[in-house]
Amino acid sequence: MGTTEDSAAAPTPAATDWSEVQASPDFAELRRRLRGFVFPMAGLFLAWYLLYVLLADYAHGFMSTKLFGNITVGLLFGLLQFVSTFVITGLYVRFANRVVDPAADKIWHEIEGEQP
Amino acid sequence: MKVLAAGVEGSNPTLNISIFAVFVLITLVIVFRASRSTKTATDFYAAGHSFTGPQNGIAISGDYLSAASFLGIAGAIAIYGYDGFLYSIGFLVAWLVALLLVAELLRNTGRFTMADVLSFRMKQGPVRTAAAISTLAVSFFYLLAQMNGAGGLVALLLGVSGTAGQAVVVAVVGVIMIIYVLVGGMKGTTWVQIIKAVLLIVGAFVMTVWVLGKYGFNLSALLGDAVAHGGKTGEALLGPGKQYGATSTSQLDFLSLGIALVLGTAGLPHVLMRFYTVPTAKEARRSVVWAIVLIGIFYLFTLVLGYGAGALVGPETINGAPGKVNSAAPLLALALGGPILLGLISAVAFATILAVVAGLTITASASFAHDIYVNVIKKGDRSAAKAEVKVARWAAVVIGLVAIVGGIATNGQNVAFLVALAFAIAASANLPTILYTLFWKRFNTTGSLWSIYGGVIITVGLIVFSPVVSGAKTSIFPSAHFDWFPLSNPGLVSIPLSFLLGYLGTVLGKDRADEAKYAEMEVRAITGAHAAQAVHH
């Protein structure tokens, strides 16, 4: 059994100056882009969800309007919540794979590379 | 205490129990195999960080989709129509909070528990204790609701009536759960959840196709038939308001519930702990993607199953059956495929309870052993870390026994509010603290303590003074009157207040945030540097 003890939560070796990495332009740029994506996106889906809940809660007539056959506005909006959840998931994964991972890996190698 | 009548008519208890026994046998074999590679604390709590993203994603859906979300939501849609559907949307959208803001950062900074992250840059003792108390409270309320549900479910599915018989079943469920956790640790628990998720989703898929097939795969025709069988108010099934639209208080209550559902998921400790079972943040991301897809598809199935039960079984038959709304999905199985399909679906419902309670028990025992015993009582002493797994196993036994006693003591009472309470505490005490810890540089120990304790105390306090506990016919004490808070779901008040308390504690507290620790946490959270590595056996 080749156990590697976890390094997390163990005292950090003094070799890495975290504040220095935090202040580096590469890290600042990565953090800016990450926050620039996740915060607006979180705001967006929460607002859209809240709008949906408020409509379902207070606009019964509108939500019960039949669009075609027995499919109502409410049902369509509900299904659109599923669609938007899947779409945002896809967008985030694409963003993370293309933008976050390469930049994070670069900094990771700079940190872990110093202390083999 | 009401004694439930015999089970669903046409059900064959021997067949149901046999199918369930086969599930238990198979999972026990797997759990015992998993025990061979469960030695260290990392193995026991986090399955050696060695599951893949897809495996963990399936396990997450197995951990998350409780019997309430299967039987309860399908039944609510059958009876109340559209309003039942609202729950599933909240439960699904909530995963975006976990995906965008929590999962990866948490995986990179912690090892085993939620408290690992919350106490990372704070004063260890007080913040860990607070986070552990919140973890134990959420897990225990959730666990109690599940164990209580197990008693009611057997009446329905196995035809076990009478409190003594139901007590025996609750005890059996509890003992199997303890064995899973004790023997298999997180690895065993994860496999149980994976098997259950596959069974549940395949079962729901088969029934969904079956129902749709009866209507030529025309959803509108299915809805029309549900309306036709819905009696005088059948038309109302297609729009919102049948369950929550009665008064302005019930509307506000629904808004409150909707907010707690969407913000609670990413603060549920048993959900957070699952992110530690994978080796990297990227795998944590893949886990959530798999979970979102599986959970989303499952809730689409329940939409069809709910309206299908309304159309093919009818609300009167459902309301007349033991277990009422919970019997909609089993009755639909019986109408479609006779006793054999009913037996399969019953066994799946049981497997669901087992997988969820096992996940809750390992979370609570990990928090007790890792947070309270090792890091608070023994102050992170290395010799204590050796005894850690032993303490966790004992904690699992004690928690399991308490859950059995609680499940039997509350048998026959409606404790569905406990699930809403667990979500409300997770959304109030845990989520604000997690977000502040990860994203707000100034956030400090005082802020953490205010938001965690404030969230727990306000949420529980509001429930105590709500119609859940007194003043209404359905209350625990119907004749007492201390119900000055009108809502049964406290989230609307408790979540903003907890965010505010976290802010005020930080601004007013005398302690300063540890900037060096924040730098370390932020860099590690985003880059994955020094993250806990997978164990290779």
Tab-separated table of N, CA and C in Angstrom, chain B residues 371-519:
chain	number	residue	atom	x	y	z
B	371	ASP	N	-13.304	16.641	13.337
B	371	ASP	CA	-13.374	18.031	13.794
B	371	ASP	C	-13.327	18.127	15.310
B	372	ILE	N	-14.278	17.466	15.960
B	372	ILE	CA	-14.395	17.668	17.408
B	372	ILE	C	-13.331	16.880	18.162
B	373	TYR	N	-13.214	15.563	17.882
B	373	TYR	CA	-12.269	14.760	18.682
B	373	TYR	C	-10.815	15.134	18.390
B	374	VAL	N	-10.390	15.005	17.151
B	374	VAL	CA	-8.957	15.194	16.853
B	374	VAL	C	-8.536	16.659	16.935
B	375	ASN	N	-9.313	17.547	16.299
B	375	ASN	CA	-8.814	18.917	16.172
B	375	ASN	C	-9.232	19.863	17.285
B	376	VAL	N	-10.316	19.566	17.972
B	376	VAL	CA	-10.703	20.455	19.070
B	376	VAL	C	-10.300	19.853	20.410
B	377	ILE	N	-10.736	18.622	20.700
B	377	ILE	CA	-10.426	18.035	22.005
B	377	ILE	C	-8.925	17.735	22.107
B	378	LYS	N	-8.356	17.079	21.068
B	378	LYS	CA	-6.940	16.699	21.138
B	378	LYS	C	-6.037	17.734	20.463
B	379	LYS	N	-6.613	18.802	19.963
B	379	LYS	CA	-5.868	19.905	19.358
B	379	LYS	C	-4.900	19.455	18.247
B	380	GLY	N	-5.351	18.518	17.418
B	380	GLY	CA	-4.555	18.090	16.274
B	380	GLY	C	-3.361	17.227	16.629
B	381	ASP	N	-3.330	16.700	17.856
B	381	ASP	CA	-2.235	15.842	18.313
B	381	ASP	C	-2.071	14.627	17.393
B	382	ARG	N	-0.825	14.297	17.041
B	382	ARG	CA	-0.596	13.217	16.069
B	382	ARG	C	-1.045	11.848	16.586
B	383	SER	N	-0.857	11.611	17.889
B	383	SER	CA	-1.250	10.298	18.417
B	383	SER	C	-2.778	10.153	18.369
B	384	ALA	N	-3.472	11.274	18.510
B	384	ALA	CA	-4.933	11.212	18.432
B	384	ALA	C	-5.372	10.868	17.008
B	385	ALA	N	-4.611	11.361	16.035
B	385	ALA	CA	-4.964	11.091	14.646
B	385	ALA	C	-4.969	9.590	14.367
B	386	LYS	N	-4.124	8.840	15.115
B	386	LYS	CA	-4.087	7.388	14.914
B	386	LYS	C	-5.392	6.736	15.340
B	387	ALA	N	-5.975	7.282	16.393
B	387	ALA	CA	-7.229	6.703	16.905
B	387	ALA	C	-8.444	7.234	16.144
B	388	GLU	N	-8.182	8.132	15.187
B	388	GLU	CA	-9.275	8.862	14.548
B	388	GLU	C	-10.333	7.947	13.916
B	389	VAL	N	-9.864	6.957	13.140
B	389	VAL	CA	-10.815	6.099	12.439
B	389	VAL	C	-11.648	5.292	13.431
B	390	LYS	N	-10.970	4.873	14.520
B	390	LYS	CA	-11.678	4.113	15.545
B	390	LYS	C	-12.797	4.970	16.154
B	391	VAL	N	-12.457	6.227	16.453
B	391	VAL	CA	-13.455	7.137	17.022
B	391	VAL	C	-14.595	7.345	16.031
B	392	ALA	N	-14.237	7.497	14.757
B	392	ALA	CA	-15.273	7.714	13.735
B	392	ALA	C	-16.209	6.510	13.665
B	393	ARG	N	-15.640	5.308	13.760
B	393	ARG	CA	-16.487	4.106	13.694
B	393	ARG	C	-17.437	4.044	14.881
B	394	TRP	N	-16.886	4.360	16.073
B	394	TRP	CA	-17.762	4.368	17.257
B	394	TRP	C	-18.848	5.423	17.110
B	395	ALA	N	-18.442	6.594	16.592
B	395	ALA	CA	-19.431	7.670	16.407
B	395	ALA	C	-20.540	7.211	15.465
B	396	ALA	N	-20.151	6.471	14.399
B	396	ALA	CA	-21.156	5.985	13.454
B	396	ALA	C	-22.156	5.058	14.154
B	397	VAL	N	-21.633	4.197	15.048
B	397	VAL	CA	-22.524	3.280	15.768
B	397	VAL	C	-23.486	4.070	16.651
B	398	VAL	N	-22.929	5.041	17.395
B	398	VAL	CA	-23.784	5.818	18.306
B	398	VAL	C	-24.831	6.610	17.522
B	399	ILE	N	-24.382	7.288	16.455
B	399	ILE	CA	-25.319	8.077	15.646
B	399	ILE	C	-26.392	7.171	15.051
B	400	GLY	N	-25.976	5.994	14.571
B	400	GLY	CA	-26.929	5.047	14.003
B	400	GLY	C	-27.970	4.613	15.029
B	401	LEU	N	-27.499	4.314	16.255
B	401	LEU	CA	-28.435	3.871	17.288
B	401	LEU	C	-29.402	4.987	17.662
B	402	VAL	N	-28.866	6.216	17.795
B	402	VAL	CA	-29.743	7.349	18.117
B	402	VAL	C	-30.781	7.541	17.004
B	403	ALA	N	-30.342	7.366	15.756
B	403	ALA	CA	-31.266	7.529	14.628
B	403	ALA	C	-32.354	6.458	14.665
B	404	ILE	N	-31.987	5.224	15.034
B	404	ILE	CA	-32.989	4.155	15.135
B	404	ILE	C	-34.022	4.512	16.194
B	405	VAL	N	-33.526	4.920	17.378
B	405	VAL	CA	-34.444	5.270	18.466
B	405	VAL	C	-35.329	6.443	18.037
B	406	GLY	N	-34.709	7.446	17.405
B	406	GLY	CA	-35.480	8.611	16.945
B	406	GLY	C	-36.516	8.224	15.910
B	407	GLY	N	-36.127	7.354	14.986
B	407	GLY	CA	-37.050	6.924	13.942
B	407	GLY	C	-38.243	6.183	14.516
B	408	ILE	N	-37.988	5.355	15.547
B	408	ILE	CA	-39.084	4.596	16.161
B	408	ILE	C	-39.954	5.523	17.014
B	409	ALA	N	-39.304	6.430	17.752
B	409	ALA	CA	-40.061	7.319	18.643
B	409	ALA	C	-40.987	8.241	17.861
B	410	THR	N	-40.569	8.662	16.658
B	410	THR	CA	-41.400	9.604	15.898
B	410	THR	C	-42.274	8.889	14.880
B	411	ASN	N	-42.306	7.560	14.932
B	411	ASN	CA	-43.087	6.804	13.952
B	411	ASN	C	-44.551	7.230	13.977
B	412	GLY	N	-45.113	7.452	12.797
B	412	GLY	CA	-46.514	7.838	12.728
B	412	GLY	C	-46.722	9.331	12.802
B	413	GLN	N	-45.680	10.094	13.236
B	413	GLN	CA	-45.809	11.555	13.236
B	413	GLN	C	-45.273	12.107	11.935
B	414	ASN	N	-45.802	13.245	11.540
B	414	ASN	CA	-45.342	13.852	10.300
B	414	ASN	C	-44.115	14.726	10.578
B	415	VAL	N	-42.956	14.241	10.178
B	415	VAL	CA	-41.735	15.003	10.441
B	415	VAL	C	-41.124	15.519	9.136
B	416	ALA	N	-41.994	15.641	8.106
B	416	ALA	CA	-41.489	16.114	6.814
B	416	ALA	C	-40.817	17.479	6.938
B	417	PHE	N	-41.224	18.277	7.947
B	417	PHE	CA	-40.634	19.606	8.108
B	417	PHE	C	-39.137	19.526	8.410
B	418	LEU	N	-38.671	18.363	8.911
B	418	LEU	CA	-37.254	18.238	9.255
B	418	LEU	C	-36.355	18.389	8.026
B	419	VAL	N	-36.835	17.927	6.864
B	419	VAL	CA	-36.039	18.075	5.646
B	419	VAL	C	-35.925	19.551	5.283
B	420	ALA	N	-37.070	20.255	5.346
B	420	ALA	CA	-37.048	21.692	5.064
B	420	ALA	C	-36.157	22.413	6.072
B	421	LEU	N	-36.194	21.951	7.325
B	421	LEU	CA	-35.357	22.558	8.363
B	421	LEU	C	-33.873	22.352	8.056
B	422	ALA	N	-33.533	21.115	7.639
B	422	ALA	CA	-32.131	20.824	7.307
B	422	ALA	C	-31.651	21.723	6.167
B	423	PHE	N	-32.481	21.871	5.146
B	423	PHE	CA	-32.111	22.741	4.027
B	423	PHE	C	-31.980	24.191	4.486
B	424	ALA	N	-32.890	24.633	5.363
B	424	ALA	CA	-32.855	26.019	5.820
B	424	ALA	C	-31.592	26.294	6.649
B	425	ILE	N	-31.198	25.335	7.494
B	425	ILE	CA	-29.968	25.538	8.271
B	425	ILE	C	-28.765	25.552	7.332
B	426	ALA	N	-28.760	24.633	6.360
B	426	ALA	CA	-27.636	24.584	5.414
B	426	ALA	C	-27.525	25.897	4.654
B	427	ALA	N	-28.673	26.446	4.253
B	427	ALA	CA	-28.660	27.692	3.477
B	427	ALA	C	-28.332	28.890	4.354
B	428	SER	N	-28.686	28.839	5.645
B	428	SER	CA	-28.492	29.998	6.521
B	428	SER	C	-27.135	29.973	7.223
B	429	ALA	N	-26.816	28.845	7.858
B	429	ALA	CA	-25.587	28.801	8.657
B	429	ALA	C	-24.373	28.465	7.793
B	430	ASN	N	-24.535	27.546	6.846
B	430	ASN	CA	-23.363	27.047	6.123
B	430	ASN	C	-23.011	27.856	4.880
B	431	LEU	N	-23.977	28.075	4.009
B	431	LEU	CA	-23.635	28.696	2.727
B	431	LEU	C	-23.045	30.105	2.863
B	432	PRO	N	-23.649	31.009	3.667
B	432	PRO	CA	-23.031	32.334	3.791
B	432	PRO	C	-21.590	32.241	4.301
B	433	THR	N	-21.368	31.352	5.269
B	433	THR	CA	-20.023	31.229	5.839
B	433	THR	C	-19.047	30.684	4.810
B	434	ILE	N	-19.490	29.702	4.010
B	434	ILE	CA	-18.620	29.151	2.965
B	434	ILE	C	-18.258	30.236	1.950
B	435	LEU	N	-19.256	30.987	1.492
B	435	LEU	CA	-19.003	32.005	0.471
B	435	LEU	C	-18.104	33.119	1.007
B	436	TYR	N	-18.392	33.592	2.219
B	436	TYR	CA	-17.534	34.630	2.808
B	436	TYR	C	-16.102	34.107	2.956
B	437	THR	N	-15.964	32.877	3.455
B	437	THR	CA	-14.625	32.323	3.692
B	437	THR	C	-13.839	32.266	2.393
B	438	LEU	N	-14.496	31.820	1.313
B	438	LEU	CA	-13.782	31.632	0.053
B	438	LEU	C	-13.514	32.948	-0.671
B	439	PHE	N	-14.431	33.916	-0.549
B	439	PHE	CA	-14.344	35.070	-1.450
B	439	PHE	C	-14.114	36.416	-0.774
B	440	TRP	N	-14.297	36.519	0.546
B	440	TRP	CA	-14.185	37.829	1.187
B	440	TRP	C	-12.955	37.875	2.080
B	441	LYS	N	-11.999	38.665	1.640
B	441	LYS	CA	-10.696	38.739	2.304
B	441	LYS	C	-10.792	39.128	3.778
B	442	ARG	N	-11.668	40.078	4.071
B	442	ARG	CA	-11.725	40.603	5.449
B	442	ARG	C	-12.419	39.662	6.426
B	443	PHE	N	-13.178	38.718	5.925
B	443	PHE	CA	-13.987	37.830	6.774
B	443	PHE	C	-13.106	37.194	7.857
B	444	ASN	N	-13.559	37.223	9.091
B	444	ASN	CA	-12.705	36.755	10.192
B	444	ASN	C	-13.436	35.769	11.101
B	445	THR	N	-12.744	35.390	12.188
B	445	THR	CA	-13.288	34.392	13.103
B	445	THR	C	-14.624	34.835	13.691
B	446	THR	N	-14.699	36.094	14.132
B	446	THR	CA	-15.960	36.575	14.722
B	446	THR	C	-17.095	36.487	13.707
B	447	GLY	N	-16.814	36.904	12.469
B	447	GLY	CA	-17.835	36.819	11.419
B	447	GLY	C	-18.294	35.385	11.208
B	448	SER	N	-17.330	34.449	11.178
B	448	SER	CA	-17.682	33.033	10.988
B	448	SER	C	-18.609	32.552	12.092
B	449	LEU	N	-18.233	32.880	13.332
B	449	LEU	CA	-19.032	32.389	14.455
B	449	LEU	C	-20.428	32.999	14.433
B	450	TRP	N	-20.512	34.286	14.111
B	450	TRP	CA	-21.829	34.939	14.079
B	450	TRP	C	-22.714	34.329	13.000
B	451	SER	N	-22.142	34.088	11.808
B	451	SER	CA	-23.016	33.572	10.751
B	451	SER	C	-23.394	32.112	10.993
B	452	ILE	N	-22.468	31.315	11.534
B	452	ILE	CA	-22.827	29.903	11.771
B	452	ILE	C	-23.821	29.789	12.927
B	453	TYR	N	-23.425	30.300	14.113
B	453	TYR	CA	-24.329	30.156	15.262
B	453	TYR	C	-25.613	30.939	15.033
B	454	GLY	N	-25.471	32.142	14.455
B	454	GLY	CA	-26.655	32.952	14.171
B	454	GLY	C	-27.613	32.196	13.258
B	455	GLY	N	-27.058	31.602	12.190
B	455	GLY	CA	-27.891	30.865	11.239
B	455	GLY	C	-28.614	29.706	11.896
B	456	VAL	N	-27.887	28.929	12.706
B	456	VAL	CA	-28.512	27.760	13.352
B	456	VAL	C	-29.588	28.227	14.332
B	457	ILE	N	-29.241	29.205	15.169
B	457	ILE	CA	-30.170	29.614	16.230
B	457	ILE	C	-31.419	30.269	15.635
B	458	ILE	N	-31.228	31.163	14.657
B	458	ILE	CA	-32.387	31.847	14.057
B	458	ILE	C	-33.290	30.838	13.356
B	459	THR	N	-32.690	29.921	12.591
B	459	THR	CA	-33.501	28.959	11.840
B	459	THR	C	-34.306	28.062	12.776
B	460	VAL	N	-33.617	27.467	13.755
B	460	VAL	CA	-34.323	26.581	14.682
B	460	VAL	C	-35.344	27.380	15.490
B	461	GLY	N	-34.965	28.598	15.912
B	461	GLY	CA	-35.867	29.443	16.699
B	461	GLY	C	-37.150	29.755	15.943
B	462	LEU	N	-36.995	30.136	14.669
B	462	LEU	CA	-38.187	30.482	13.884
B	462	LEU	C	-39.091	29.272	13.691
B	463	ILE	N	-38.493	28.082	13.547
B	463	ILE	CA	-39.310	26.869	13.415
B	463	ILE	C	-40.097	26.614	14.696
B	464	VAL	N	-39.422	26.799	15.836
B	464	VAL	CA	-40.094	26.555	17.124
B	464	VAL	C	-41.313	27.459	17.271
B	465	PHE	N	-41.179	28.708	16.806
B	465	PHE	CA	-42.299	29.644	16.949
B	465	PHE	C	-43.170	29.713	15.696
B	466	SER	N	-43.124	28.663	14.870
B	466	SER	CA	-43.917	28.646	13.643
B	466	SER	C	-45.106	27.708	13.806
B	467	PRO	N	-46.006	27.724	12.831
B	467	PRO	CA	-47.160	26.803	12.894
B	467	PRO	C	-46.759	25.328	12.833
B	468	VAL	N	-45.480	25.049	12.516
B	468	VAL	CA	-45.043	23.654	12.525
B	468	VAL	C	-45.162	23.082	13.928
B	469	VAL	N	-44.822	23.902	14.925
B	469	VAL	CA	-44.765	23.400	16.298
B	469	VAL	C	-46.064	23.642	17.062
B	470	SER	N	-46.699	24.795	16.840
B	470	SER	CA	-47.916	25.041	17.614
B	470	SER	C	-48.950	25.826	16.819
B	471	GLY	N	-50.179	25.760	17.268
B	471	GLY	CA	-51.210	26.675	16.771
B	471	GLY	C	-52.064	26.170	15.622
B	472	ALA	N	-51.564	25.231	14.819
B	472	ALA	CA	-52.364	24.744	13.689
B	472	ALA	C	-52.753	23.288	13.909
B	473	LYS	N	-53.709	22.832	13.126
B	473	LYS	CA	-54.194	21.451	13.282
B	473	LYS	C	-53.093	20.430	13.060
B	474	THR	N	-52.172	20.763	12.144
B	474	THR	CA	-51.118	19.812	11.802
B	474	THR	C	-49.881	19.987	12.678
B	475	SER	N	-49.935	20.887	13.671
B	475	SER	CA	-48.757	21.162	14.503
B	475	SER	C	-48.420	19.981	15.407
B	476	ILE	N	-47.211	20.042	15.964
B	476	ILE	CA	-46.819	19.033	16.954
B	476	ILE	C	-47.660	19.222	18.220
B	477	PHE	N	-47.883	20.493	18.611
B	477	PHE	CA	-48.767	20.796	19.749
B	477	PHE	C	-49.935	21.646	19.242
B	478	PRO	N	-50.992	20.992	18.740
B	478	PRO	CA	-52.067	21.758	18.088
B	478	PRO	C	-52.816	22.691	19.039
B	479	SER	N	-52.849	22.365	20.322
B	479	SER	CA	-53.670	23.187	21.212
B	479	SER	C	-52.880	24.329	21.854
B	480	ALA	N	-51.553	24.279	21.766
B	480	ALA	CA	-50.751	25.379	22.329
B	480	ALA	C	-50.648	26.500	21.298
B	481	HIS	N	-50.383	27.699	21.772
B	481	HIS	CA	-50.270	28.833	20.845
B	481	HIS	C	-49.049	29.691	21.160
B	482	PHE	N	-47.931	29.373	20.529
B	482	PHE	CA	-46.801	30.303	20.571
B	482	PHE	C	-46.256	30.443	19.146
B	483	ASP	N	-47.209	30.519	18.215
B	483	ASP	CA	-46.847	30.543	16.794
B	483	ASP	C	-46.852	31.970	16.258
B	484	TRP	N	-45.952	32.815	16.810
B	484	TRP	CA	-45.980	34.216	16.339
B	484	TRP	C	-45.240	34.427	15.029
B	485	PHE	N	-44.490	33.406	14.545
B	485	PHE	CA	-43.879	33.524	13.219
B	485	PHE	C	-44.743	32.745	12.233
B	486	PRO	N	-45.309	33.400	11.221
B	486	PRO	CA	-46.357	32.750	10.417
B	486	PRO	C	-45.862	31.702	9.416
B	487	LEU	N	-44.570	31.727	9.042
B	487	LEU	CA	-44.110	30.843	7.968
B	487	LEU	C	-43.548	29.536	8.507
B	488	SER	N	-43.846	28.440	7.789
B	488	SER	CA	-43.274	27.147	8.174
B	488	SER	C	-41.857	26.990	7.640
B	489	ASN	N	-41.504	27.792	6.636
B	489	ASN	CA	-40.156	27.756	6.077
B	489	ASN	C	-39.438	29.059	6.425
B	490	PRO	N	-38.423	28.991	7.284
B	490	PRO	CA	-37.812	30.225	7.791
B	490	PRO	C	-36.804	30.896	6.854
B	491	GLY	N	-36.461	30.242	5.729
B	491	GLY	CA	-35.354	30.712	4.899
B	491	GLY	C	-35.410	32.178	4.491
B	492	LEU	N	-36.606	32.664	4.180
B	492	LEU	CA	-36.772	34.039	3.703
B	492	LEU	C	-36.200	35.044	4.701
B	493	VAL	N	-36.309	34.715	5.995
B	493	VAL	CA	-35.796	35.610	7.037
B	493	VAL	C	-34.393	35.183	7.468
B	494	SER	N	-34.205	33.878	7.668
B	494	SER	CA	-32.961	33.419	8.284
B	494	SER	C	-31.754	33.552	7.357
B	495	ILE	N	-31.938	33.393	6.040
B	495	ILE	CA	-30.782	33.462	5.137
B	495	ILE	C	-30.222	34.888	5.051
B	496	PRO	N	-31.065	35.907	4.755
B	496	PRO	CA	-30.505	37.272	4.741
B	496	PRO	C	-29.911	37.672	6.087
B	497	LEU	N	-30.571	37.267	7.193
B	497	LEU	CA	-30.047	37.633	8.517
B	497	LEU	C	-28.675	37.016	8.757
B	498	SER	N	-28.475	35.788	8.292
B	498	SER	CA	-27.186	35.136	8.511
B	498	SER	C	-26.090	35.816	7.702
B	499	PHE	N	-26.413	36.205	6.467
B	499	PHE	CA	-25.442	36.963	5.676
B	499	PHE	C	-25.096	38.264	6.404
B	500	LEU	N	-26.125	38.925	6.932
B	500	LEU	CA	-25.920	40.187	7.638
B	500	LEU	C	-25.050	39.972	8.888
B	501	LEU	N	-25.341	38.891	9.628
B	501	LEU	CA	-24.574	38.629	10.847
B	501	LEU	C	-23.107	38.372	10.518
B	502	GLY	N	-22.860	37.623	9.437
B	502	GLY	CA	-21.479	37.373	9.038
B	502	GLY	C	-20.751	38.672	8.730
B	503	TYR	N	-21.477	39.594	8.099
B	503	TYR	CA	-20.889	40.900	7.780
B	503	TYR	C	-20.639	41.703	9.050
B	504	LEU	N	-21.664	41.778	9.904
B	504	LEU	CA	-21.543	42.582	11.128
B	504	LEU	C	-20.448	42.036	12.047
B	505	GLY	N	-20.404	40.708	12.185
B	505	GLY	CA	-19.377	40.101	13.041
B	505	GLY	C	-17.984	40.474	12.560
B	506	THR	N	-17.818	40.472	11.256
B	506	THR	CA	-16.510	40.791	10.682
B	506	THR	C	-16.150	42.258	10.937
B	507	VAL	N	-17.110	43.132	10.743
B	507	VAL	CA	-16.841	44.569	10.877
B	507	VAL	C	-16.681	44.955	12.350
B	508	LEU	N	-17.534	44.379	13.212
B	508	LEU	CA	-17.530	44.782	14.619
B	508	LEU	C	-16.522	43.995	15.452
B	509	GLY	N	-16.176	42.773	14.993
B	509	GLY	CA	-15.265	41.940	15.771
B	509	GLY	C	-13.899	42.591	15.909
B	510	LYS	N	-13.204	42.290	17.001
B	510	LYS	CA	-11.910	42.931	17.244
B	510	LYS	C	-10.787	42.233	16.481
B	511	ASP	N	-11.008	40.946	16.127
B	511	ASP	CA	-9.914	40.214	15.491
B	511	ASP	C	-9.772	40.595	14.025
B	512	ARG	N	-8.554	40.439	13.522
B	512	ARG	CA	-8.261	40.760	12.135
B	512	ARG	C	-8.147	39.472	11.319
B	513	ALA	N	-8.566	39.521	10.067
B	513	ALA	CA	-8.384	38.365	9.197
B	513	ALA	C	-6.877	38.117	9.014
B	514	ASP	N	-6.483	36.842	8.961
B	514	ASP	CA	-5.079	36.468	8.774
B	514	ASP	C	-4.764	36.549	7.279
B	515	GLU	N	-4.076	37.624	6.885
B	515	GLU	CA	-3.891	37.857	5.442
B	515	GLU	C	-3.019	36.798	4.777
B	516	ALA	N	-1.994	36.334	5.501
B	516	ALA	CA	-1.111	35.318	4.923
B	516	ALA	C	-1.901	34.022	4.682
B	517	LYS	N	-2.745	33.666	5.663
B	517	LYS	CA	-3.540	32.450	5.507
B	517	LYS	C	-4.552	32.608	4.368
B	518	TYR	N	-5.077	33.834	4.223
B	518	TYR	CA	-6.027	34.048	3.131
B	518	TYR	C	-5.315	33.892	1.791
B	519	ALA	N	-4.096	34.447	1.702
B	519	ALA	CA	-3.327	34.309	0.459
B	519	ALA	C	-3.113	32.836	0.150
